[in-house]
XYZ file of C-alpha atoms in Angstrom:
507
model
C -49.068 -74.184 -22.115
C -45.456 -73.030 -22.824
C -43.038 -74.132 -20.188
C -41.332 -71.299 -18.435
C -37.746 -71.919 -17.493
C -36.491 -71.837 -14.010
C -34.551 -68.629 -14.424
C -37.776 -66.627 -15.514
C -39.761 -68.267 -12.554
C -37.281 -66.764 -10.130
C -38.244 -63.252 -9.420
C -35.163 -60.867 -8.392
C -35.815 -58.622 -5.521
C -34.123 -55.397 -4.566
C -34.075 -54.823 -0.807
C -33.435 -51.120 0.188
C -31.667 -50.895 3.421
C -29.802 -53.402 5.643
C -31.739 -52.569 8.897
C -34.255 -54.424 10.740
C -36.765 -54.358 7.951
C -34.361 -55.325 5.117
C -32.723 -58.087 7.094
C -36.030 -59.513 8.111
C -37.363 -59.468 4.538
C -34.219 -61.112 3.226
C -34.568 -64.044 5.797
C -38.289 -64.540 4.992
C -37.408 -64.702 1.332
C -34.570 -67.010 1.782
C -36.842 -69.336 3.927
C -39.151 -69.610 0.988
C -36.448 -70.624 -1.348
C -36.141 -67.033 -2.941
C -32.418 -66.352 -3.193
C -32.249 -63.996 -6.042
C -32.153 -60.765 -3.917
C -29.821 -58.117 -3.294
C -29.879 -55.671 -0.265
C -28.673 -52.294 -1.125
C -27.172 -50.397 1.841
C -26.243 -46.903 1.597
C -23.500 -47.203 4.458
C -20.580 -49.457 4.623
C -22.072 -51.492 7.645
C -25.531 -52.819 8.322
C -27.775 -51.606 11.196
C -29.892 -48.809 10.095
C -31.056 -46.765 13.032
C -28.658 -48.633 15.336
C -25.806 -47.864 13.267
C -26.549 -44.248 12.965
C -27.330 -43.408 16.528
C -24.163 -43.838 18.763
C -24.811 -40.955 21.009
C -24.068 -41.486 24.752
C -26.766 -43.626 26.455
C -28.455 -44.581 23.134
C -30.615 -47.524 24.009
C -33.985 -49.252 23.024
C -37.011 -48.423 25.303
C -38.794 -51.455 24.230
C -37.880 -54.567 26.327
C -35.478 -56.843 24.475
C -37.958 -59.800 24.484
C -39.937 -57.771 21.914
C -36.951 -56.102 20.254
C -35.538 -59.216 18.554
C -36.951 -61.298 15.942
C -39.546 -64.029 16.880
C -37.708 -66.615 14.927
C -34.273 -65.749 16.473
C -34.712 -65.199 20.215
C -31.420 -65.123 21.989
C -31.175 -66.195 25.727
C -27.695 -64.557 26.578
C -28.848 -60.841 26.821
C -27.485 -58.985 30.020
C -30.222 -56.462 30.714
C -33.954 -55.945 30.012
C -33.531 -52.819 27.852
C -30.364 -53.033 25.686
C -27.955 -50.256 24.131
C -27.563 -49.573 20.492
C -24.392 -51.360 20.253
C -26.007 -54.630 21.612
C -28.634 -54.300 18.915
C -26.289 -53.694 16.248
C -24.114 -56.818 17.300
C -27.335 -58.858 17.346
C -28.052 -57.989 13.737
C -24.366 -58.587 12.752
C -24.874 -61.999 14.155
C -28.295 -62.466 12.492
C -26.886 -61.583 8.969
C -23.997 -63.980 9.256
C -26.184 -66.785 10.681
C -28.570 -66.579 7.787
C -25.953 -66.150 5.142
C -26.986 -62.654 3.960
C -23.784 -60.943 3.830
C -23.004 -61.982 0.322
C -26.255 -60.569 -0.716
C -25.524 -57.089 0.523
C -24.123 -54.261 -1.775
C -22.611 -51.742 0.680
C -22.062 -48.074 -0.130
C -24.918 -48.173 -2.485
C -27.455 -45.389 -1.933
C -30.561 -45.594 -4.121
C -31.320 -42.417 -5.869
C -33.960 -43.478 -8.186
C -36.382 -46.544 -9.066
C -38.427 -46.354 -12.365
C -40.859 -49.130 -13.373
C -41.055 -50.233 -16.862
C -44.448 -51.765 -17.343
C -43.751 -53.632 -20.597
C -40.852 -55.706 -18.951
C -42.353 -55.595 -15.491
C -39.020 -54.650 -14.049
C -37.709 -51.852 -11.924
C -34.804 -49.816 -13.042
C -32.666 -48.796 -10.120
C -30.039 -46.028 -9.993
C -27.376 -45.756 -7.435
C -25.523 -42.535 -6.225
C -22.305 -43.999 -7.585
C -23.635 -43.950 -11.031
C -24.449 -47.757 -11.284
C -27.658 -49.043 -12.446
C -29.513 -52.231 -11.712
C -32.760 -53.954 -12.460
C -35.172 -56.026 -10.276
C -38.557 -57.549 -10.566
C -39.586 -56.483 -7.251
C -38.517 -53.677 -4.914
C -38.955 -53.825 -1.100
C -38.002 -50.559 0.581
C -36.869 -50.896 4.144
C -35.585 -47.224 4.422
C -37.078 -46.646 7.633
C -38.346 -43.504 9.332
C -35.702 -42.661 11.924
C -32.377 -42.257 9.993
C -32.470 -38.819 8.146
C -31.455 -36.215 10.669
C -33.753 -33.241 10.971
C -32.188 -29.678 11.265
C -34.397 -27.181 12.555
C -33.440 -24.528 9.993
C -33.013 -21.680 12.788
C -31.905 -18.321 11.501
C -28.060 -18.049 11.807
C -27.597 -21.859 12.321
C -24.229 -21.842 10.311
C -22.765 -18.813 12.243
C -22.024 -20.425 15.526
C -18.342 -20.595 16.015
C -18.104 -23.295 18.637
C -18.709 -27.003 18.242
C -22.179 -28.320 16.875
C -23.694 -31.564 15.933
C -26.863 -33.651 15.488
C -27.502 -36.429 17.999
C -27.562 -38.871 15.204
C -24.163 -37.684 13.977
C -22.317 -37.591 17.422
C -18.889 -35.971 17.607
C -17.274 -38.427 19.874
C -13.993 -36.602 19.714
C -15.338 -33.523 21.504
C -14.511 -33.281 25.223
C -17.462 -32.042 27.139
C -15.801 -31.696 30.314
C -16.246 -28.241 31.918
C -18.201 -26.994 28.823
C -21.268 -24.926 28.397
C -23.609 -27.045 26.441
C -26.985 -26.081 24.655
C -29.347 -28.979 23.761
C -32.040 -27.929 21.212
C -34.914 -30.286 21.664
C -36.025 -32.838 24.321
C -37.591 -35.905 22.704
C -36.557 -39.548 22.681
C -32.938 -38.910 21.834
C -32.311 -35.923 24.063
C -33.713 -37.698 27.320
C -31.008 -40.326 26.884
C -27.996 -38.250 26.035
C -28.824 -35.062 28.213
C -28.211 -37.092 31.568
C -24.850 -38.344 30.045
C -23.773 -34.820 28.929
C -24.743 -33.442 32.496
C -22.264 -35.812 34.165
C -19.376 -33.957 32.361
C -20.513 -30.596 31.311
C -20.128 -27.543 33.482
C -23.549 -26.210 32.320
C -26.325 -27.705 30.148
C -29.084 -25.644 28.788
C -32.119 -27.379 27.257
C -34.069 -25.295 24.743
C -37.531 -26.911 24.869
C -40.458 -26.214 22.524
C -42.694 -28.550 24.538
C -42.286 -30.872 27.475
C -42.393 -34.601 27.269
C -44.161 -37.212 29.460
C -41.477 -39.304 30.798
C -42.091 -42.476 32.763
C -39.522 -44.628 34.764
C -38.210 -47.580 32.785
C -38.093 -50.886 34.602
C -34.360 -51.605 33.742
C -32.603 -54.529 35.393
C -29.883 -56.868 34.878
C -30.754 -60.617 34.337
C -29.752 -63.045 36.896
C -27.337 -65.838 35.753
C -30.095 -68.378 36.619
C -32.542 -66.547 34.293
C -30.141 -66.872 31.291
C -29.504 -70.506 32.099
C -33.216 -71.226 32.095
C -33.724 -69.335 28.885
C -30.937 -71.423 27.310
C -32.392 -74.745 28.649
C -35.878 -74.007 27.778
C -36.102 -71.650 24.901
C -39.747 -71.600 25.070
C -39.744 -69.595 28.308
C -38.320 -66.452 26.604
C -41.206 -66.575 24.133
C -43.590 -66.763 27.183
C -42.052 -63.615 28.396
C -42.217 -62.104 24.846
C -46.065 -62.635 24.724
C -46.549 -61.259 28.276
C -44.805 -57.983 27.117
C -46.708 -58.151 23.878
C -50.112 -58.059 25.570
C -49.058 -55.467 28.115
C -48.179 -53.282 25.312
C -51.827 -53.953 23.726
C -53.327 -52.826 26.991
C -51.037 -49.666 26.787
C -52.844 -48.895 23.669
C -56.023 -49.022 25.304
C -54.754 -46.543 27.830
C -54.099 -44.020 24.949
C -57.589 -44.146 23.981
C -59.263 -43.761 27.496
C -58.175 -41.411 30.247
C -54.355 -40.593 30.488
C -54.558 -39.482 34.024
C -52.666 -42.626 35.217
C -49.708 -41.801 32.929
C -49.811 -38.195 33.945
C -49.838 -39.204 37.607
C -46.902 -41.596 37.436
C -44.864 -39.048 35.384
C -45.437 -36.154 37.545
C -44.712 -38.206 40.775
C -41.384 -39.297 39.171
C -40.599 -35.702 38.233
C -41.399 -34.479 41.966
C -38.940 -37.093 43.424
C -36.202 -35.126 41.723
C -37.122 -31.558 40.637
C -37.861 -29.338 43.547
C -37.656 -25.925 41.772
C -41.513 -24.815 41.092
C -40.638 -22.796 37.718
C -38.604 -25.720 36.421
C -41.407 -28.257 37.166
C -43.940 -25.992 35.438
C -41.792 -25.846 32.412
C -41.360 -29.639 32.411
C -44.943 -30.438 32.802
C -46.659 -31.172 29.250
C -49.873 -29.322 28.314
C -51.267 -32.152 26.101
C -52.506 -35.645 26.615
C -49.968 -38.652 27.047
C -49.411 -40.406 23.593
C -50.110 -37.234 21.491
C -46.379 -37.227 21.426
C -44.320 -40.238 22.061
C -44.441 -41.176 25.817
C -40.843 -41.657 26.726
C -39.185 -44.153 29.205
C -36.021 -43.334 31.184
C -34.661 -43.586 34.691
C -32.026 -40.862 34.481
C -33.840 -38.015 33.023
C -35.539 -36.736 36.031
C -32.366 -36.932 38.285
C -30.589 -35.012 35.632
C -33.201 -32.207 35.221
C -33.075 -31.869 38.967
C -29.509 -30.728 39.111
C -28.691 -27.106 39.562
C -26.338 -26.885 36.560
C -29.136 -28.108 34.112
C -31.450 -25.391 33.023
C -34.685 -25.430 30.862
C -35.393 -22.518 28.449
C -38.848 -22.390 27.047
C -38.756 -19.007 25.400
C -38.640 -19.484 21.594
C -35.294 -19.374 19.790
C -34.878 -16.133 17.820
C -31.455 -16.945 16.096
C -28.176 -18.586 16.522
C -25.215 -16.255 17.103
C -21.514 -16.819 16.907
C -21.230 -17.066 20.605
C -24.460 -18.878 21.474
C -28.248 -18.763 21.170
C -30.558 -15.713 21.294
C -34.059 -16.198 22.422
C -37.166 -14.204 21.593
C -37.037 -12.310 24.975
C -33.840 -10.775 23.757
C -31.556 -12.936 26.087
C -28.228 -14.359 24.613
C -27.251 -17.671 25.985
C -23.415 -18.057 25.465
C -22.268 -21.576 25.050
C -19.374 -23.596 23.907
C -21.323 -26.369 22.046
C -24.626 -26.892 20.521
C -26.233 -30.410 20.334
C -29.260 -30.667 17.978
C -31.594 -33.344 19.445
C -34.323 -32.358 16.835
C -35.055 -35.761 15.546
C -35.596 -36.963 12.061
C -37.315 -36.398 8.973
C -40.223 -38.717 9.419
C -42.998 -37.874 7.256
C -40.990 -37.623 4.111
C -41.016 -41.435 3.416
C -38.306 -42.690 1.294
C -36.470 -39.348 1.633
C -34.795 -37.856 -1.534
C -35.432 -41.118 -3.541
C -37.186 -40.540 -6.843
C -39.774 -43.314 -7.402
C -41.576 -43.399 -10.851
C -44.438 -45.757 -11.404
C -47.078 -46.564 -14.241
C -47.423 -43.949 -16.888
C -44.631 -41.831 -15.370
C -46.424 -40.966 -12.276
C -44.176 -39.848 -9.400
C -44.629 -41.061 -5.891
C -43.730 -37.760 -4.343
C -46.555 -36.029 -6.297
C -48.827 -38.905 -5.308
C -47.993 -38.063 -1.666
C -48.055 -34.321 -1.824
C -50.825 -34.224 0.800
C -49.294 -36.817 3.082
C -48.073 -40.414 2.446
C -50.476 -43.248 2.451
C -50.340 -46.923 1.352
C -52.409 -50.032 1.484
C -51.622 -51.714 4.739
C -48.558 -49.331 4.899
C -46.931 -51.430 2.144
C -48.348 -50.888 -1.408
C -49.427 -47.838 -3.375
C -51.529 -47.947 -6.500
C -49.782 -47.215 -9.781
C -46.426 -48.560 -8.348
C -46.548 -52.308 -9.229
C -44.139 -54.767 -7.317
C -43.177 -52.051 -5.067
C -43.467 -52.565 -1.289
C -42.606 -50.520 1.709
C -41.613 -51.804 5.107
C -42.336 -49.517 8.188
C -44.315 -47.486 5.754
C -47.081 -44.831 6.237
C -49.204 -45.576 9.322
C -47.276 -48.520 10.672
C -45.328 -46.934 13.464
C -46.368 -47.621 16.926
C -46.815 -45.722 20.248
C -47.494 -48.811 22.415
C -45.824 -51.942 20.990
C -42.628 -53.218 19.138
C -42.088 -52.149 15.452
C -40.429 -55.659 15.097
C -43.916 -57.226 15.280
C -45.147 -55.090 12.442
C -42.042 -55.706 10.409
C -42.420 -59.451 10.697
C -46.028 -59.174 9.540
C -44.933 -57.073 6.425
C -42.087 -59.272 5.712
C -44.387 -62.297 5.620
C -46.949 -60.448 3.452
C -44.267 -59.400 0.872
C -42.925 -62.896 0.754
C -46.154 -64.310 -0.257
C -46.663 -61.399 -2.936
C -43.261 -62.539 -4.424
C -44.353 -66.213 -4.318
C -47.539 -65.276 -6.218
C -45.599 -63.367 -8.787
C -43.202 -66.284 -9.209
C -45.688 -69.148 -9.137
C -48.110 -67.555 -11.570
C -45.446 -66.107 -13.672
C -47.086 -62.667 -13.503
C -45.822 -59.541 -15.087
C -46.696 -57.459 -12.059
C -49.346 -56.864 -9.373
C -50.780 -53.413 -8.595
C -53.037 -52.756 -5.656
C -56.261 -51.327 -6.797
C -57.139 -47.682 -6.063
C -60.347 -48.722 -4.352
C -58.564 -51.123 -1.980
C -55.995 -48.487 -1.094
C -58.627 -45.633 -0.659
C -60.860 -47.834 1.700
C -57.851 -48.768 3.896
C -56.637 -45.299 4.163
C -60.131 -44.191 5.013
C -60.304 -46.576 7.859
C -56.732 -45.580 9.008
C -57.519 -41.889 9.016
C -60.791 -42.542 10.823
C -58.892 -44.495 13.554
C -56.270 -41.849 13.765
C -58.769 -39.069 14.013
C -60.327 -40.718 17.071
C -56.963 -41.351 18.613
C -54.685 -39.367 20.970
C -52.225 -38.931 18.037
C -54.714 -36.418 16.634
C -55.491 -34.524 19.889
C -53.936 -31.375 18.952
C -50.260 -31.221 19.693
C -47.425 -30.993 17.135
C -45.395 -34.258 16.731
C -43.302 -36.159 14.258
C -46.450 -38.237 13.755
C -48.038 -35.703 11.502
C -47.413 -33.558 8.514
C -47.203 -29.895 8.934
C -51.029 -29.786 7.612
C -51.989 -32.071 10.449
C -52.424 -35.400 8.659
C -51.240 -38.447 10.736
C -49.085 -40.184 8.381
C -46.899 -42.324 10.670
C -48.889 -43.963 13.346
C -50.968 -47.198 13.508
C -53.981 -46.320 15.771
C -55.355 -49.765 16.424
C -54.279 -52.912 18.116
C -51.403 -54.839 16.384
C -53.054 -58.203 16.605
C -55.558 -56.800 14.239
C -52.711 -55.731 11.868
C -51.490 -59.273 11.932
C -54.827 -60.746 11.167
C -55.352 -58.444 8.183
C -52.113 -59.008 6.630
C -51.439 -62.628 7.432
C -52.551 -63.707 3.947
C -52.595 -61.071 0.997
C -56.134 -60.818 -0.590
C -55.060 -60.811 -4.172
C -58.672 -59.829 -5.262
C -57.381 -56.275 -4.076
C -54.798 -56.246 -6.723
C -54.788 -55.905 -10.412
C -52.680 -58.915 -11.742
C -51.193 -58.835 -15.085
C -49.850 -61.885 -17.008
C -46.773 -61.795 -18.998
C -47.281 -61.577 -22.736
C -47.179 -64.688 -24.591
C -47.327 -66.708 -21.440
C -49.775 -69.237 -23.095
C -49.418 -70.772 -26.469
C -51.290 -68.811 -29.112
C -51.338 -65.725 -26.794
C -51.912 -62.573 -28.883
C -52.845 -60.181 -26.051
C -50.841 -57.075 -25.835
C -48.173 -56.502 -23.152
C -49.731 -56.114 -19.744
C -53.150 -57.758 -20.470
C -55.045 -58.083 -17.186
C -56.175 -61.296 -15.578
C -58.702 -61.780 -12.758
C -57.407 -62.414 -9.413
C -57.835 -65.931 -8.047
């Protein structure tokens, strides 16, 4: 057999995005001795979601024990639920600790990825006009970073200040202002209470109410941090306690949601006395159909007399405010859009072209899907992180990301060790997997009838994982290479006369 030099054995990897997913993948590759990777980051800083969202009160609603990497648990956190700036600082320190900064190419937004099946390489085009190549692409672009604007008639006509929660205007003084908030999802429940502290009047334009439970926030005692530092295994014990609680929460979504309803309504009634406002703020769908939210200051804020809730649909936005479908004009000084993100359009505006010129957008015209949420047939050596049907309503996405990073690392090792041209998930494997995923979702609360960011306009659940996360770990702990078409490099063996891309049986 002809010897393959070390350079050819090393597989170059392009990681798209320097958020949680991209950073985790880079660390796992480096641990395996794979150092020929570049992280392409569209911004000038790392952080992904936690860089983009800086609105007042922005924090994580997952306990920090489950919202840091399992391989880099820190003992010096001050509170159980941390703010976005704390997570961003953690990620910055992780990048430096694992020597990733020199691998990051900042201000490099990827516009296109095109696969060349003869060379087995991806051709990558950036918005700045530069071109790059890689054997493998790992897309960690996430689901929660492209602001979604509602497209309301007259949106551009408003003469006051207006911005999206993910593009917060920190220069605007809210003191004494009349502020309209469009939307009441995960971001709004965090920033509305902060806005209400300063604004003269806050009007929340609500399409549907949210189930909101109290968040058990607390400061850590000094002795707790000292114990965690002296005995690091203790923080892992706490992590696993929280993990299994999350798995039990998943079960609650598939049985009766009455306990969640009772808790939410009980909390609301402690602070909101107006019967009309309470009726508006009580959801008409099962808990979990939309994301269940956790906050301690939402209900106190909604109980204030200067905070109003409008449920009449918005007709249009006018120069002086918002006109609702009942003909009322609500004059305001500022409009804040808490309308979430473009979640079902995975990979956003990026153009991805695979075998025989097939376009990923066309493959996903009926809703995105991927084998284990990571690979798509016809797009070899291309992996997604936090991809279709891997979002959670009951546990930490960091757990899923670590499963995916380990899976991708093993695939890159397979390509390198067997000197393969490429690997492409088989159509049957992808179809069987997605049949199971959609069956699980059809029997879950996610498909119980409400409108949510988990689903496409046609009603297909493309975002959520409707099963236990330990099952996902079990199924992805080792790739089953029989589920892939593996292609050798032409001329790999002496006397090899097969054409480029000759198939080889999976071992």
